[in-house]
Coordinates of C-alpha atoms and ligand atoms in Angstrom, one line a residue:
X770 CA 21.6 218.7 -186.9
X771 CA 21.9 222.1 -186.4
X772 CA 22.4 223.4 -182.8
X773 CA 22.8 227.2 -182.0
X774 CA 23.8 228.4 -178.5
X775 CA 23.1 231.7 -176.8
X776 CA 25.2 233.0 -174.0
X777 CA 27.0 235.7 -173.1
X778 CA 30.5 233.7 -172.6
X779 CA 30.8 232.1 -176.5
X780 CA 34.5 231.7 -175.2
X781 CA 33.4 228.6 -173.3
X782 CA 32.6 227.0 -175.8
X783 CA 35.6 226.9 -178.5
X784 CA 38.2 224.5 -176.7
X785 CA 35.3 221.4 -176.2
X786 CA 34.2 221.4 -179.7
X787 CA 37.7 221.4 -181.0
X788 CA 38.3 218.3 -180.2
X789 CA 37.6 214.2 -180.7
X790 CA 34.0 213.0 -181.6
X791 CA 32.9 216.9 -181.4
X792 CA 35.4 217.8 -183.8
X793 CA 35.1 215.2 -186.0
X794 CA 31.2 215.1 -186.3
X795 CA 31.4 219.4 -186.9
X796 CA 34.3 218.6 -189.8
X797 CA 32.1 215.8 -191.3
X798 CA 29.2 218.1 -191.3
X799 CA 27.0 215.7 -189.0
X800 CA 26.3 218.7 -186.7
X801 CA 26.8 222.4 -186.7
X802 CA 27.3 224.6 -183.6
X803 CA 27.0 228.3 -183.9
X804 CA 27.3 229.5 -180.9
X805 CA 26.3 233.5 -180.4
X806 CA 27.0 236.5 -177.9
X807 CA 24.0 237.8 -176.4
X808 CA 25.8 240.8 -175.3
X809 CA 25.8 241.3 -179.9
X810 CA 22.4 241.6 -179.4
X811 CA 22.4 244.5 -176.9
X812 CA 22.3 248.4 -178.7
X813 CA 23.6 250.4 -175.3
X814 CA 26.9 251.9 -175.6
X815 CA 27.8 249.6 -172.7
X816 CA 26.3 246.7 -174.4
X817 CA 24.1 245.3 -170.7
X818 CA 22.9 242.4 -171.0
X819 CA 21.8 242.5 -167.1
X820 CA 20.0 245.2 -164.7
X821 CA 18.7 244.8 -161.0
X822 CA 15.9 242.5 -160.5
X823 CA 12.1 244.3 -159.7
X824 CA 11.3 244.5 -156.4
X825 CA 14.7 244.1 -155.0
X826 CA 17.0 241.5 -154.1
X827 CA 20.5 240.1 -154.1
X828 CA 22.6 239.6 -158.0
X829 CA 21.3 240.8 -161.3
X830 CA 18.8 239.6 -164.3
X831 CA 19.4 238.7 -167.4
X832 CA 17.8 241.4 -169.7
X833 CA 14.4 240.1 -172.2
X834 CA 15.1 242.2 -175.1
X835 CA 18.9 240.6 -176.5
X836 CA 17.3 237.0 -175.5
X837 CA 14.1 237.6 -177.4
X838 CA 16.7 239.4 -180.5
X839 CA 19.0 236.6 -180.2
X840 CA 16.2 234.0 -180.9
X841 CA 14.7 236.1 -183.9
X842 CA 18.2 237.0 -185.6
X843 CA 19.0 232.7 -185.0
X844 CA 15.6 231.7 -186.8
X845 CA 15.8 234.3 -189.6
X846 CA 18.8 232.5 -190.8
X847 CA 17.2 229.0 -191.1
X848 CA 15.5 227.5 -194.3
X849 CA 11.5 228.0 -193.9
X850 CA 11.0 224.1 -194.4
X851 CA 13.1 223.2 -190.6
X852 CA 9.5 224.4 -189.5
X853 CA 10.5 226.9 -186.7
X854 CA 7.0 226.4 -185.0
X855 CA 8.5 223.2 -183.4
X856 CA 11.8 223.8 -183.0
X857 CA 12.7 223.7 -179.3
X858 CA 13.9 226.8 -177.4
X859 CA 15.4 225.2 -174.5
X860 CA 16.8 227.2 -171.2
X861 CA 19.3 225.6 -169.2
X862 CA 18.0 226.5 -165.6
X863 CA 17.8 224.3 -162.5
X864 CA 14.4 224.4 -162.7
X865 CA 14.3 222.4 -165.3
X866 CA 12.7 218.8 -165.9
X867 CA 15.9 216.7 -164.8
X868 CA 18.1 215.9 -168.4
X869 CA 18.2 211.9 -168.7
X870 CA 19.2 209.7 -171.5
X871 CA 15.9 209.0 -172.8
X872 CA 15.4 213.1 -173.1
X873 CA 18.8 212.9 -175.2
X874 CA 17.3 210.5 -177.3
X875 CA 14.3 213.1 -178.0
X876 CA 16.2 215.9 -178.4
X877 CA 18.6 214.0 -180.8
X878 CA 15.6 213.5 -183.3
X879 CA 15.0 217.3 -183.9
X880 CA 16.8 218.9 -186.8
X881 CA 17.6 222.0 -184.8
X882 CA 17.3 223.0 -181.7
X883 CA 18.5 226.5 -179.5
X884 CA 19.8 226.8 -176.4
X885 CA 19.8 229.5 -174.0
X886 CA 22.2 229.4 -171.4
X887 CA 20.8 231.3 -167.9
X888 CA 23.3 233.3 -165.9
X889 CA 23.5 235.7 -162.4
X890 CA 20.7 235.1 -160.8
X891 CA 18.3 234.3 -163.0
X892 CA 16.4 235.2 -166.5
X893 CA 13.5 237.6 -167.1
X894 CA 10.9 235.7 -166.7
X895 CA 9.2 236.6 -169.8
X896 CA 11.6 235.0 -171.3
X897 CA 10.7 231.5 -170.2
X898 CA 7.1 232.7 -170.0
X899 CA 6.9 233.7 -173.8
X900 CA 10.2 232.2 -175.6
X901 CA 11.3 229.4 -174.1
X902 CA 9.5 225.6 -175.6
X903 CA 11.8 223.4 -172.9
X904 CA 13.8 223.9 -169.5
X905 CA 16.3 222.0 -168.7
X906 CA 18.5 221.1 -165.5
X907 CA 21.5 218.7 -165.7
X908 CA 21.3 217.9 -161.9
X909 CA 19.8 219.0 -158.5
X910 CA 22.9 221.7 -157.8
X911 CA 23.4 225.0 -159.0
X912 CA 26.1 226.3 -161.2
X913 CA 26.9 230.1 -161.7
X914 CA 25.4 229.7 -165.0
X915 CA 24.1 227.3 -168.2
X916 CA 26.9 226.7 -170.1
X917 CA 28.3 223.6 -169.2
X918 CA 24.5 222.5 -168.6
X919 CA 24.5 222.6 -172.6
X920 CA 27.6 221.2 -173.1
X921 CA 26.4 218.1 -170.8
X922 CA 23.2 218.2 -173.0
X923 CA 25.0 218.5 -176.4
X924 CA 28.0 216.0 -175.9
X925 CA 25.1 214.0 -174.9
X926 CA 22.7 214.3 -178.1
X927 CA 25.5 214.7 -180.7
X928 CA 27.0 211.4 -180.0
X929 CA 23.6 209.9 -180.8
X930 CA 23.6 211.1 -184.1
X931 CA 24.1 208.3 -186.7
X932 CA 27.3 208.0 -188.2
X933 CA 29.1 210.0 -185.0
X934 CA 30.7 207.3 -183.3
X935 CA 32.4 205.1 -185.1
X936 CA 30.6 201.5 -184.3
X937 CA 27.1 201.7 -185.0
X938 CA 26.2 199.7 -181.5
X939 CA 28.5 201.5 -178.9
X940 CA 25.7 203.8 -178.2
X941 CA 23.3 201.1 -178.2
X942 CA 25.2 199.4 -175.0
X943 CA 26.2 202.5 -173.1
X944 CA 25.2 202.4 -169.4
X945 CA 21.5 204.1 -169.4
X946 CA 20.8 203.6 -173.3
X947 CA 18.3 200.7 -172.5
X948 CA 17.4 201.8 -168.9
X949 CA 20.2 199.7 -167.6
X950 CA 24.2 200.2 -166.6
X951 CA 26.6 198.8 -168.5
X952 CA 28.9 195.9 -167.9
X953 CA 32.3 195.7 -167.2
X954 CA 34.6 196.1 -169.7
X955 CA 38.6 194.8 -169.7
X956 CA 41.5 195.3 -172.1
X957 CA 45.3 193.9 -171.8
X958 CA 46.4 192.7 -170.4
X959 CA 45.2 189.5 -169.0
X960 CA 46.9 189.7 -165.9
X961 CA 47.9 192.7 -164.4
X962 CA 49.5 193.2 -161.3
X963 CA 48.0 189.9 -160.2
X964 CA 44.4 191.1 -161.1
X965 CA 43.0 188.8 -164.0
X966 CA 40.0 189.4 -166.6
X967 CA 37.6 187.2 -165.9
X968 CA 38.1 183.8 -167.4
X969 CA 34.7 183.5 -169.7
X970 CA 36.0 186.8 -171.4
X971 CA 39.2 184.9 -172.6
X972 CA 37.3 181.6 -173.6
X973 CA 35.8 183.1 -177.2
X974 CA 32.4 181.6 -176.6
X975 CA 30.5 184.5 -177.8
X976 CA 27.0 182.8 -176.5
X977 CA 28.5 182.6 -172.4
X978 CA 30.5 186.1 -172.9
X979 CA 26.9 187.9 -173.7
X980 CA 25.2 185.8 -171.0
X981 CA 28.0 187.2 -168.9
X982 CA 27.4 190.7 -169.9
X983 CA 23.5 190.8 -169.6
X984 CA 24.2 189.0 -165.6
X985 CA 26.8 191.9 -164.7
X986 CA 24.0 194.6 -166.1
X987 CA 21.4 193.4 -163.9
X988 CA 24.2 193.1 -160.9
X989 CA 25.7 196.1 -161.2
X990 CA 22.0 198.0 -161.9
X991 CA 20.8 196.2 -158.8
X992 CA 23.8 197.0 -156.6
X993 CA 24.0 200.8 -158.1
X994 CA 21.2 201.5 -158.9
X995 CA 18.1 199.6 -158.0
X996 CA 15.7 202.5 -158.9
X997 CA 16.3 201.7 -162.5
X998 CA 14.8 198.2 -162.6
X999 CA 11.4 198.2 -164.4
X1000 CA 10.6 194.2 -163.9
X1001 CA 7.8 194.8 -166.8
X1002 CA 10.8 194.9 -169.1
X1003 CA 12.7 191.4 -167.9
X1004 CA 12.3 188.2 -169.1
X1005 CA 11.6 185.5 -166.5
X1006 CA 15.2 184.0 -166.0
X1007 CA 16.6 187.8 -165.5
X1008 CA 13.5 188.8 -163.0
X1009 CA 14.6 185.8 -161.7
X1010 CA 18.5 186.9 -161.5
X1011 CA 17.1 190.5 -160.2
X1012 CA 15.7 188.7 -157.5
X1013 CA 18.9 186.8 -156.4
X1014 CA 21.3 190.0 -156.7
X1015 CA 18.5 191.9 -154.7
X1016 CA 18.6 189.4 -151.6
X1017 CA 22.3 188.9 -152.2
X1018 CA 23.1 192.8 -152.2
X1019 CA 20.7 192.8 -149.1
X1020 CA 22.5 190.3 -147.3
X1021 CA 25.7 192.3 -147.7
X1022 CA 24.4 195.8 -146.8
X1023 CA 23.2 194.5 -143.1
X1024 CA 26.6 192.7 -142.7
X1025 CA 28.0 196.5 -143.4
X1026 CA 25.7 197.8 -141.2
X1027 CA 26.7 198.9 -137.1
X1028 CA 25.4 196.6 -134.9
X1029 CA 22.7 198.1 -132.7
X1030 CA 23.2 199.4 -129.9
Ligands
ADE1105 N1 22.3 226.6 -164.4 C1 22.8 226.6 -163.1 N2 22.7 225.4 -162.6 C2 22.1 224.5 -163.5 C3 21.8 223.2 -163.6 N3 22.0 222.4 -162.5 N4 21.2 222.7 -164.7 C4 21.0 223.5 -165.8 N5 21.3 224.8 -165.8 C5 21.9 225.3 -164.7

């Protein structure tokens, strides 16, 4: 995969890819990141990449014309076969439709995609008007601009891509990767400071530890985060389990709760 990034603070970007799984998947040529200065793409002798928004109003405005350069100079480098009409041109903007796992597994199928990152107070809006394929937020808050919004979105696709992480099925069980949150994990040792892994983990019977597992995933989803049950997707015994954990975590919120008065 080939990702390139536009902004006008590149520096942000060298320390996170220059290290781990980032590093590792750019050396073994699983991914590429080229990340470019929009302010390169500017031909004042001040190099402005903002100016005061129309009509008036607090902060400034990302300029059109380096944006729309930026993007043209980026796809003028790429082989005509990566078909450019359907590479995705995505803005990092709180506006955005709200990133997720399953839009990381989307993205993470594309051979190429760009990413602009927003800044000030906002981007021409010709630019998402006539440029831009995809917007993306990384939460309901604002930050002063997109840059770690595409770092969240690329550490997020690149360790999709096959052959990044080193066992095939870590992705696979990662909390949200089948809609779910993971289970608890536990290393040595056994006992520490009177706090013991549970026992099944330590019995080696591989059938109970994954019966284990898929229990503490519908648990912990129902306790954390009921909104991501889909029942459709259960089997009976665990709608069955999703039931119990429901009245159970039930039972101990209105114990928690202040009596009325
Ligand atoms: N730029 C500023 N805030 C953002 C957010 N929450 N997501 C994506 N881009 C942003």
């Amino acid at each position: 995969m080939r990702i390139d990034v536009l902004t006008i603070f590149p520096q942000m970007f060298d320390v996170p890819f220059s290290f781990g799984i980032f590093k590792r998947a750019i050396d073994q040529n699983l991914v590429s990141i080229n990340v470019h200065n929009i302010r390169d793409y500017t031909h004042d002798k001040h190099h402005t990449v903002d100016d005061y928004p129309h009509g008036g109003g607090p902060g400034m405005v990302l300029k059109p014309e380096p944006v729309f350069e930026a993007v043209a100079a980026v796809k003028a480098q790429l082989p005509d076969e990566s078909g450019t009409a359907q590479l995705p041109i995505i803005l990092l903007t709180p506006q955005g439709r709200l990133f997720n796992q399953q839009i990381a597994m989307e993205l993470s199928k594309y051979r190429h995609l760009i990413m602009i990152c927003g800044r000030y107070e906002g981007i021409d809006e010709r630019v998402v008007e006539h440029l831009v394929t995809d917007e993306i937020s990384i939460g309901d808050y604002v930050l002063t601009g997109g840059e770690l919004p595409a770092l969240v979105v690329i550490d997020t696709v690149i360790r999709l891509l096959p052959g990044v992480l080193g066992s095939e099925d870590s992705a696979q069980e990662d909390s949200h990767a089948n809609g779910l949150l993971e289970y608890p994990q536990y290393t040595r040792p056994a006992v520490f400071r009177d706090w013991p892994v549970p026992e099944i983990l330590l019995s080696g019977n591989h059938a109970q530890i994954a019966r284990w597992r898929r229990e503490q995933v519908l648990r912990r989803t129902v306790e954390r985060r009921p909104d991501l049950i889909d029942m459709t997707k259960l089997g009976q015994e665990e709608k069955q389990l999703v039931e119990q954990f429901t009245a159970l975590s039930k039972a101990k919120s209105s114990l928690n709760k202040e009596p009325e008065k």
